PDB file of C-alpha atoms in Angstrom:
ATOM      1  CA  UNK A   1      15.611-163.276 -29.634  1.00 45.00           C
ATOM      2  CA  UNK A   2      16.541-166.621 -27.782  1.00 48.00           C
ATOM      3  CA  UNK A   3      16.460-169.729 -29.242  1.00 48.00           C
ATOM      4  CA  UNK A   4      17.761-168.845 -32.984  1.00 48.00           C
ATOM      5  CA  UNK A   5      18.236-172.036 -34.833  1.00 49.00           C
ATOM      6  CA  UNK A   6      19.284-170.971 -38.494  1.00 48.00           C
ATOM      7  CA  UNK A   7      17.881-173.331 -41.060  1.00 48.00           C
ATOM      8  CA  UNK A   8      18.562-173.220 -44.810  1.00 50.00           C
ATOM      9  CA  UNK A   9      20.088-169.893 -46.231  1.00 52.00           C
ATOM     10  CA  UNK A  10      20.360-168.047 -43.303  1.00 52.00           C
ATOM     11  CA  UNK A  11      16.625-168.214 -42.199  1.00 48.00           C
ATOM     12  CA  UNK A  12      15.806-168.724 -38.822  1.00 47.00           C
ATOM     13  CA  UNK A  13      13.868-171.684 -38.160  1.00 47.00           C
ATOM     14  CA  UNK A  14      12.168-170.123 -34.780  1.00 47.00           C
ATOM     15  CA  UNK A  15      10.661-167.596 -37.419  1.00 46.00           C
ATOM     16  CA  UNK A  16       9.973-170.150 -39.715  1.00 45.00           C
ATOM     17  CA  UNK A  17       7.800-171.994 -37.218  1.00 48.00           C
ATOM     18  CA  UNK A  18       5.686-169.058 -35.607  1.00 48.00           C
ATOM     19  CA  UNK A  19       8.417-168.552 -32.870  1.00 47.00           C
ATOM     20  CA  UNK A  20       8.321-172.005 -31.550  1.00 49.00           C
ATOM     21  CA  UNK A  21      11.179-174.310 -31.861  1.00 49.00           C
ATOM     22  CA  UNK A  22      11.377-177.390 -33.396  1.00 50.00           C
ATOM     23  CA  UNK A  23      11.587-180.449 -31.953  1.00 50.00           C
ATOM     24  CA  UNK A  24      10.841-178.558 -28.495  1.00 51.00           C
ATOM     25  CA  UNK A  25       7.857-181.130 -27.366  1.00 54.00           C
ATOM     26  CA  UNK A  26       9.045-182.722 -23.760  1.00 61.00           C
ATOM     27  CA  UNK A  27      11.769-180.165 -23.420  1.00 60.00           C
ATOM     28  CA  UNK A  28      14.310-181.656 -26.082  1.00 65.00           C
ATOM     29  CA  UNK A  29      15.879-178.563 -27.638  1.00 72.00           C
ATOM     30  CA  UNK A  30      16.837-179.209 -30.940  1.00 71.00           C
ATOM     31  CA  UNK A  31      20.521-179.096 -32.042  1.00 73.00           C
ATOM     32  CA  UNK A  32      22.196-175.760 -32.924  1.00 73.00           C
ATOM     33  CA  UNK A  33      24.063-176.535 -36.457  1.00 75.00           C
ATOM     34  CA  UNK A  34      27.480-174.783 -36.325  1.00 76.00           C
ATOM     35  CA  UNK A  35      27.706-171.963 -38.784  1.00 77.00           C
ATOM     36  CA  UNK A  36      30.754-172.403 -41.143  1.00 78.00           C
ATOM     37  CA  UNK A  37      31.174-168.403 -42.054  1.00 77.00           C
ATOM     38  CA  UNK A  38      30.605-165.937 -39.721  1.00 77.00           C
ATOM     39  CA  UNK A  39      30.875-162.199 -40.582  1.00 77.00           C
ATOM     40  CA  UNK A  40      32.633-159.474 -38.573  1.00 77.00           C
ATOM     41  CA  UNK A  41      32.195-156.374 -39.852  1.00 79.00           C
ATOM     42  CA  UNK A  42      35.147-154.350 -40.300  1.00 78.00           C
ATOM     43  CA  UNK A  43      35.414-150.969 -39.091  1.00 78.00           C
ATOM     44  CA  UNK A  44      36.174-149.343 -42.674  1.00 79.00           C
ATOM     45  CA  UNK A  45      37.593-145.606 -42.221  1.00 78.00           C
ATOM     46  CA  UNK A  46      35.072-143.044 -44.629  1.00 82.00           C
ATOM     47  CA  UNK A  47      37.467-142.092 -47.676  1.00 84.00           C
ATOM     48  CA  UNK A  48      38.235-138.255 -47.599  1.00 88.00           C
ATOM     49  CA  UNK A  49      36.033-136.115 -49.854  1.00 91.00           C
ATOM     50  CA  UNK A  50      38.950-135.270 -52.794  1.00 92.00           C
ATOM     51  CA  UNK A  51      39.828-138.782 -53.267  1.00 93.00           C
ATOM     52  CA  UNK A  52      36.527-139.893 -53.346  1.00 95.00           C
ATOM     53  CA  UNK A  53      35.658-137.173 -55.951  1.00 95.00           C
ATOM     54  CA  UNK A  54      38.217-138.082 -57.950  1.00 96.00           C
ATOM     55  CA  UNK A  55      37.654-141.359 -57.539  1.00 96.00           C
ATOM     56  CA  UNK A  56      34.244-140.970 -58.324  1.00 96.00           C
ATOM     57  CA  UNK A  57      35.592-138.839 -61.620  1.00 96.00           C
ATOM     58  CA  UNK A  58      37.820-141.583 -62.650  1.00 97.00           C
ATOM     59  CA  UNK A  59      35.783-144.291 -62.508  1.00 97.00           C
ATOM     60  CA  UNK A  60      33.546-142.262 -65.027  1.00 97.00           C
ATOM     61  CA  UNK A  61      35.941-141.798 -67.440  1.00 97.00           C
ATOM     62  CA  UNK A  62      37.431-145.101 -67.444  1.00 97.00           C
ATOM     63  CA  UNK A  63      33.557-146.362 -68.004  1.00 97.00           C
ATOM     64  CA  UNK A  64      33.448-144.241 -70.392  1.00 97.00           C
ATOM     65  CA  UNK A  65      36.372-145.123 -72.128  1.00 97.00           C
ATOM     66  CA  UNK A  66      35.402-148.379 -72.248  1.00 96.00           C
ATOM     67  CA  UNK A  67      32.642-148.109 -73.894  1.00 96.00           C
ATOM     68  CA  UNK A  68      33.961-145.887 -76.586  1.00 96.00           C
ATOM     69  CA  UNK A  69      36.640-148.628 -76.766  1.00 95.00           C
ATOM     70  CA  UNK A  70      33.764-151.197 -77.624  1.00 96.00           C
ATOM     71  CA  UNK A  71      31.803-148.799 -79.905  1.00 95.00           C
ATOM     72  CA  UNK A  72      35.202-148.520 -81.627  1.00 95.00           C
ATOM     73  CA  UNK A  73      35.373-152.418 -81.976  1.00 95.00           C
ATOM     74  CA  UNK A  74      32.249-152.771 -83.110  1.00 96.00           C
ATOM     75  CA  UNK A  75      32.470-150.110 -86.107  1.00 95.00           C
ATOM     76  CA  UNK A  76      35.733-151.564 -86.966  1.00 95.00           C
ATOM     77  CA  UNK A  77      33.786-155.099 -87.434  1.00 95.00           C
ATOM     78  CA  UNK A  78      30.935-153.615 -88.911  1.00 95.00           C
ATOM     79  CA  UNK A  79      33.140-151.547 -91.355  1.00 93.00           C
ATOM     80  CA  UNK A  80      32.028-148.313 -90.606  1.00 93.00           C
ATOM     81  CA  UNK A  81      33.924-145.086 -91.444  1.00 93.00           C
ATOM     82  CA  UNK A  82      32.836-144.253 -87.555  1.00 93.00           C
ATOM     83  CA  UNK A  83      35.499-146.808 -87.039  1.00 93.00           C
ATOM     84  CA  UNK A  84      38.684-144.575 -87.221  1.00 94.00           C
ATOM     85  CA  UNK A  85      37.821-141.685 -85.528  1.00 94.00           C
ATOM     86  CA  UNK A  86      36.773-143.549 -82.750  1.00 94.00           C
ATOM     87  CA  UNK A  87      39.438-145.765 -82.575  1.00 94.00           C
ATOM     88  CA  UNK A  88      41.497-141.946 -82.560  1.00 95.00           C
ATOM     89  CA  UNK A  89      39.490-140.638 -79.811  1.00 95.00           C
ATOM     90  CA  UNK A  90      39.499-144.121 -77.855  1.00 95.00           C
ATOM     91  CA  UNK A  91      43.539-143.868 -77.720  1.00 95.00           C
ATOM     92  CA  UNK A  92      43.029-140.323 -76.376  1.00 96.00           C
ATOM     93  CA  UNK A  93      40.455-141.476 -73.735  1.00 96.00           C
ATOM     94  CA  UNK A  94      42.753-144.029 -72.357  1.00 96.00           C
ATOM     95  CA  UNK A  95      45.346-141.515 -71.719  1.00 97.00           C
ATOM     96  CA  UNK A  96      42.878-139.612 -69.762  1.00 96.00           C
ATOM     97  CA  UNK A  97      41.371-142.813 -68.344  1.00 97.00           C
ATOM     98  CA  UNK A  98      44.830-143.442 -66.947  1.00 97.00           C
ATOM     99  CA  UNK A  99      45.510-140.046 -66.037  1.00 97.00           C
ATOM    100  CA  UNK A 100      42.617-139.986 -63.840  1.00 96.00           C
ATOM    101  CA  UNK A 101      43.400-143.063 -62.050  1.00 96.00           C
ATOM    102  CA  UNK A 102      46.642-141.833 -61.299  1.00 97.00           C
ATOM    103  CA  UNK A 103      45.117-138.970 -60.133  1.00 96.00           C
ATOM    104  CA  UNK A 104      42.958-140.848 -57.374  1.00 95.00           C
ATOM    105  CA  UNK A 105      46.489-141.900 -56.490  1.00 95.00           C
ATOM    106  CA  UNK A 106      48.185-138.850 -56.097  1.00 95.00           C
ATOM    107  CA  UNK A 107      45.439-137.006 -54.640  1.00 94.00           C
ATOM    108  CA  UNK A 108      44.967-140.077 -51.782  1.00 92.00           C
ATOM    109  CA  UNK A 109      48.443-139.666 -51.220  1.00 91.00           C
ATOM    110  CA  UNK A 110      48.517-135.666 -50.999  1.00 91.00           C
ATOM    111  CA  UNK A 111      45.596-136.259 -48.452  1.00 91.00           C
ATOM    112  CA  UNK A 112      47.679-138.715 -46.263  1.00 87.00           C
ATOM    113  CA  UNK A 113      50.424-136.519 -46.159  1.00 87.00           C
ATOM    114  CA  UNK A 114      48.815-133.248 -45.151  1.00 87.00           C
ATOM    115  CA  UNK A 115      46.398-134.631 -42.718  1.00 83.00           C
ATOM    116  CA  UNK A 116      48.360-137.610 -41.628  1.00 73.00           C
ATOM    117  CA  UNK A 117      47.811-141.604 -40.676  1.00 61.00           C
ATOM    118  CA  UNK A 118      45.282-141.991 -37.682  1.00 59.00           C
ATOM    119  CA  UNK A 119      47.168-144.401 -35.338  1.00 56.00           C
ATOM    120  CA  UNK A 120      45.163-147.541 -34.365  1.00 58.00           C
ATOM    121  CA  UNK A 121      45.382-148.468 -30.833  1.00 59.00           C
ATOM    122  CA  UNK A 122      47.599-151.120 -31.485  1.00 61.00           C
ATOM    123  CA  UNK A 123      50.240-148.553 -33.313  1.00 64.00           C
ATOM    124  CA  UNK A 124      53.678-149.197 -32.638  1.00 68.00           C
ATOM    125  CA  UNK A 125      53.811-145.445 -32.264  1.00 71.00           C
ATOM    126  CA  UNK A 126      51.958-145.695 -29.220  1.00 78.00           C
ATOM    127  CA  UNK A 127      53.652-148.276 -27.300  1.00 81.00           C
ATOM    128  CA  UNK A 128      57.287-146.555 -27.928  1.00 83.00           C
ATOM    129  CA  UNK A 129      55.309-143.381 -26.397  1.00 85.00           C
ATOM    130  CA  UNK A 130      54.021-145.669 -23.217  1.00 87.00           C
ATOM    131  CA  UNK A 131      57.515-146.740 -22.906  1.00 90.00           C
ATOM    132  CA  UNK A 132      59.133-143.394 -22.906  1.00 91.00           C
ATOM    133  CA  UNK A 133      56.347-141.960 -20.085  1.00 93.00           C
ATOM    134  CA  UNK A 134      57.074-145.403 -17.678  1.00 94.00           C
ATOM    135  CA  UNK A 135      60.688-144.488 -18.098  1.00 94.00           C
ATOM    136  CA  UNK A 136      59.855-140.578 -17.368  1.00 94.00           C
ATOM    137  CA  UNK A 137      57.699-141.379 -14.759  1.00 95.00           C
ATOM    138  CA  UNK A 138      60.408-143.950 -13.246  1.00 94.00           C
ATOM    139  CA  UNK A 139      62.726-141.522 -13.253  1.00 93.00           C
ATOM    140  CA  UNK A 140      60.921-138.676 -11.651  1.00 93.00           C
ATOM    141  CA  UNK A 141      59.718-141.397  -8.894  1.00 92.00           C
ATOM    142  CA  UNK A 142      63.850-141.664  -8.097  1.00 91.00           C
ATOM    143  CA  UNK A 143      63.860-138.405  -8.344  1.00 90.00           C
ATOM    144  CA  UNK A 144      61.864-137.713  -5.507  1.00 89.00           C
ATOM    145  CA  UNK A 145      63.052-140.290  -3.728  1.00 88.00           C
ATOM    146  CA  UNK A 146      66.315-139.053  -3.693  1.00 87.00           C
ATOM    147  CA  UNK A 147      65.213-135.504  -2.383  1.00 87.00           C
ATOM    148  CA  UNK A 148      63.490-136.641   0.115  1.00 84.00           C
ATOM    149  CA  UNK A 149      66.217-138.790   1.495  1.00 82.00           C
ATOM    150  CA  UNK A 150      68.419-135.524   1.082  1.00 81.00           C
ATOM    151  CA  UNK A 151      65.851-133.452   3.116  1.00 81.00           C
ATOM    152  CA  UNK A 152      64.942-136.470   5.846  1.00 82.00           C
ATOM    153  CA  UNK A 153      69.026-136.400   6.783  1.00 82.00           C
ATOM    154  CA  UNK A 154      68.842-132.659   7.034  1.00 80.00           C
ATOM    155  CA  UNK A 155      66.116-133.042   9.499  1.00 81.00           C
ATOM    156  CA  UNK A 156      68.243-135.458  11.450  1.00 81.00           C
ATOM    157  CA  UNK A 157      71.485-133.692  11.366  1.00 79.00           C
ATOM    158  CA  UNK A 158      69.437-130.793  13.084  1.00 72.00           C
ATOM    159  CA  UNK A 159      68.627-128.603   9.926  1.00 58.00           C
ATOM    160  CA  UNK A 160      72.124-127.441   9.423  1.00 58.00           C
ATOM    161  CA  UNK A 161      74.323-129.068   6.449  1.00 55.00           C
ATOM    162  CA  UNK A 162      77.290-131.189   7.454  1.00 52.00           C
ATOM    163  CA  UNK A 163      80.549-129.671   5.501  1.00 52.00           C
ATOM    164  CA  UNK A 164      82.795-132.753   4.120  1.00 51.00           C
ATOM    165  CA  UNK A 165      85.970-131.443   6.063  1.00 50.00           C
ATOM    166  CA  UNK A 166      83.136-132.364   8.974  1.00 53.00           C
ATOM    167  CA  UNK A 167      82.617-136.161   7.795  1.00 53.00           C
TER     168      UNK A 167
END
């Protein structure tokens, strides 16, 4: 759509005003206000499907836990014999709250390792390979050079090779 003018919040004025903008009588255009945040959205790389299950998995538990931590808190107030066998069970659910989140860890890790890093285009990896083909390339560019100088003073010495006692 040309002719955006964002107004208040984001809205666009032109839709504001039936498409027309404002201030447009006579040909005056009115002035485009410059936006102080602009948003790029980032290309975010889809997290593999066992760490996102166990994500997924420990971010239940540690919910979980936390609200067995505040049930816990609030029988202990309240003076509840609930209170110490959930304050048992809450110790026990933070170990396996924080067993879990390492496990998110480990598992992202495990993932990384066995199905490697994907290299961004600006990888360092990459230009070290460029360098290494320019330099093959270079080299097989002499290469040929050389051979054909080799074989273009064959051809002028007649086609047979000149022994060194000769020269």
């Amino acid at each position: 759509m040309y002719g955006r003018t964002w107004g208040m919040w984001g809205v666009s004025r032109t839709m504001e005003t039936g498409g027309r903008r404002e201030g447009s009588v006579r040909g005056e255009r009115a002035p485009v206000p410059r936006q102080l945040w602009v948003e790029e959205p980032e290309a975010r790389v889809r997290m593999a499907d066992p760490v996102r299950k166990s994500a997924v998995r420990a971010v239940l538990i540690v919910s979980l836990t936390l609200i067995q931590a505040m049930v816990a808190f609030l029988c202990t107030l309240a003076g509840s014999w609930l209170a110490f066998p959930m304050v048992l069970s809450s110790v026990a659910s933070t170990i396996v709250a924080t067993w879990s989140v390492l496990d998110v860890w480990v598992t992202r890790q495990v993932w990384k390792q066995r199905y490697g890093v994907v290299s961004g285009p600006s990888s360092s990896a990459r230009q070290l390979r460029r360098e290494r083909r320019r330099a093959r390339r270079a080299a097989r560019t002499a290469a040929r050079a050389e051979t054909r100088i080799v074989r273009r003073e064959r051809q002028e010495s007649g086609g047979r090779r000149v022994a060194e006692a000769e020269i």
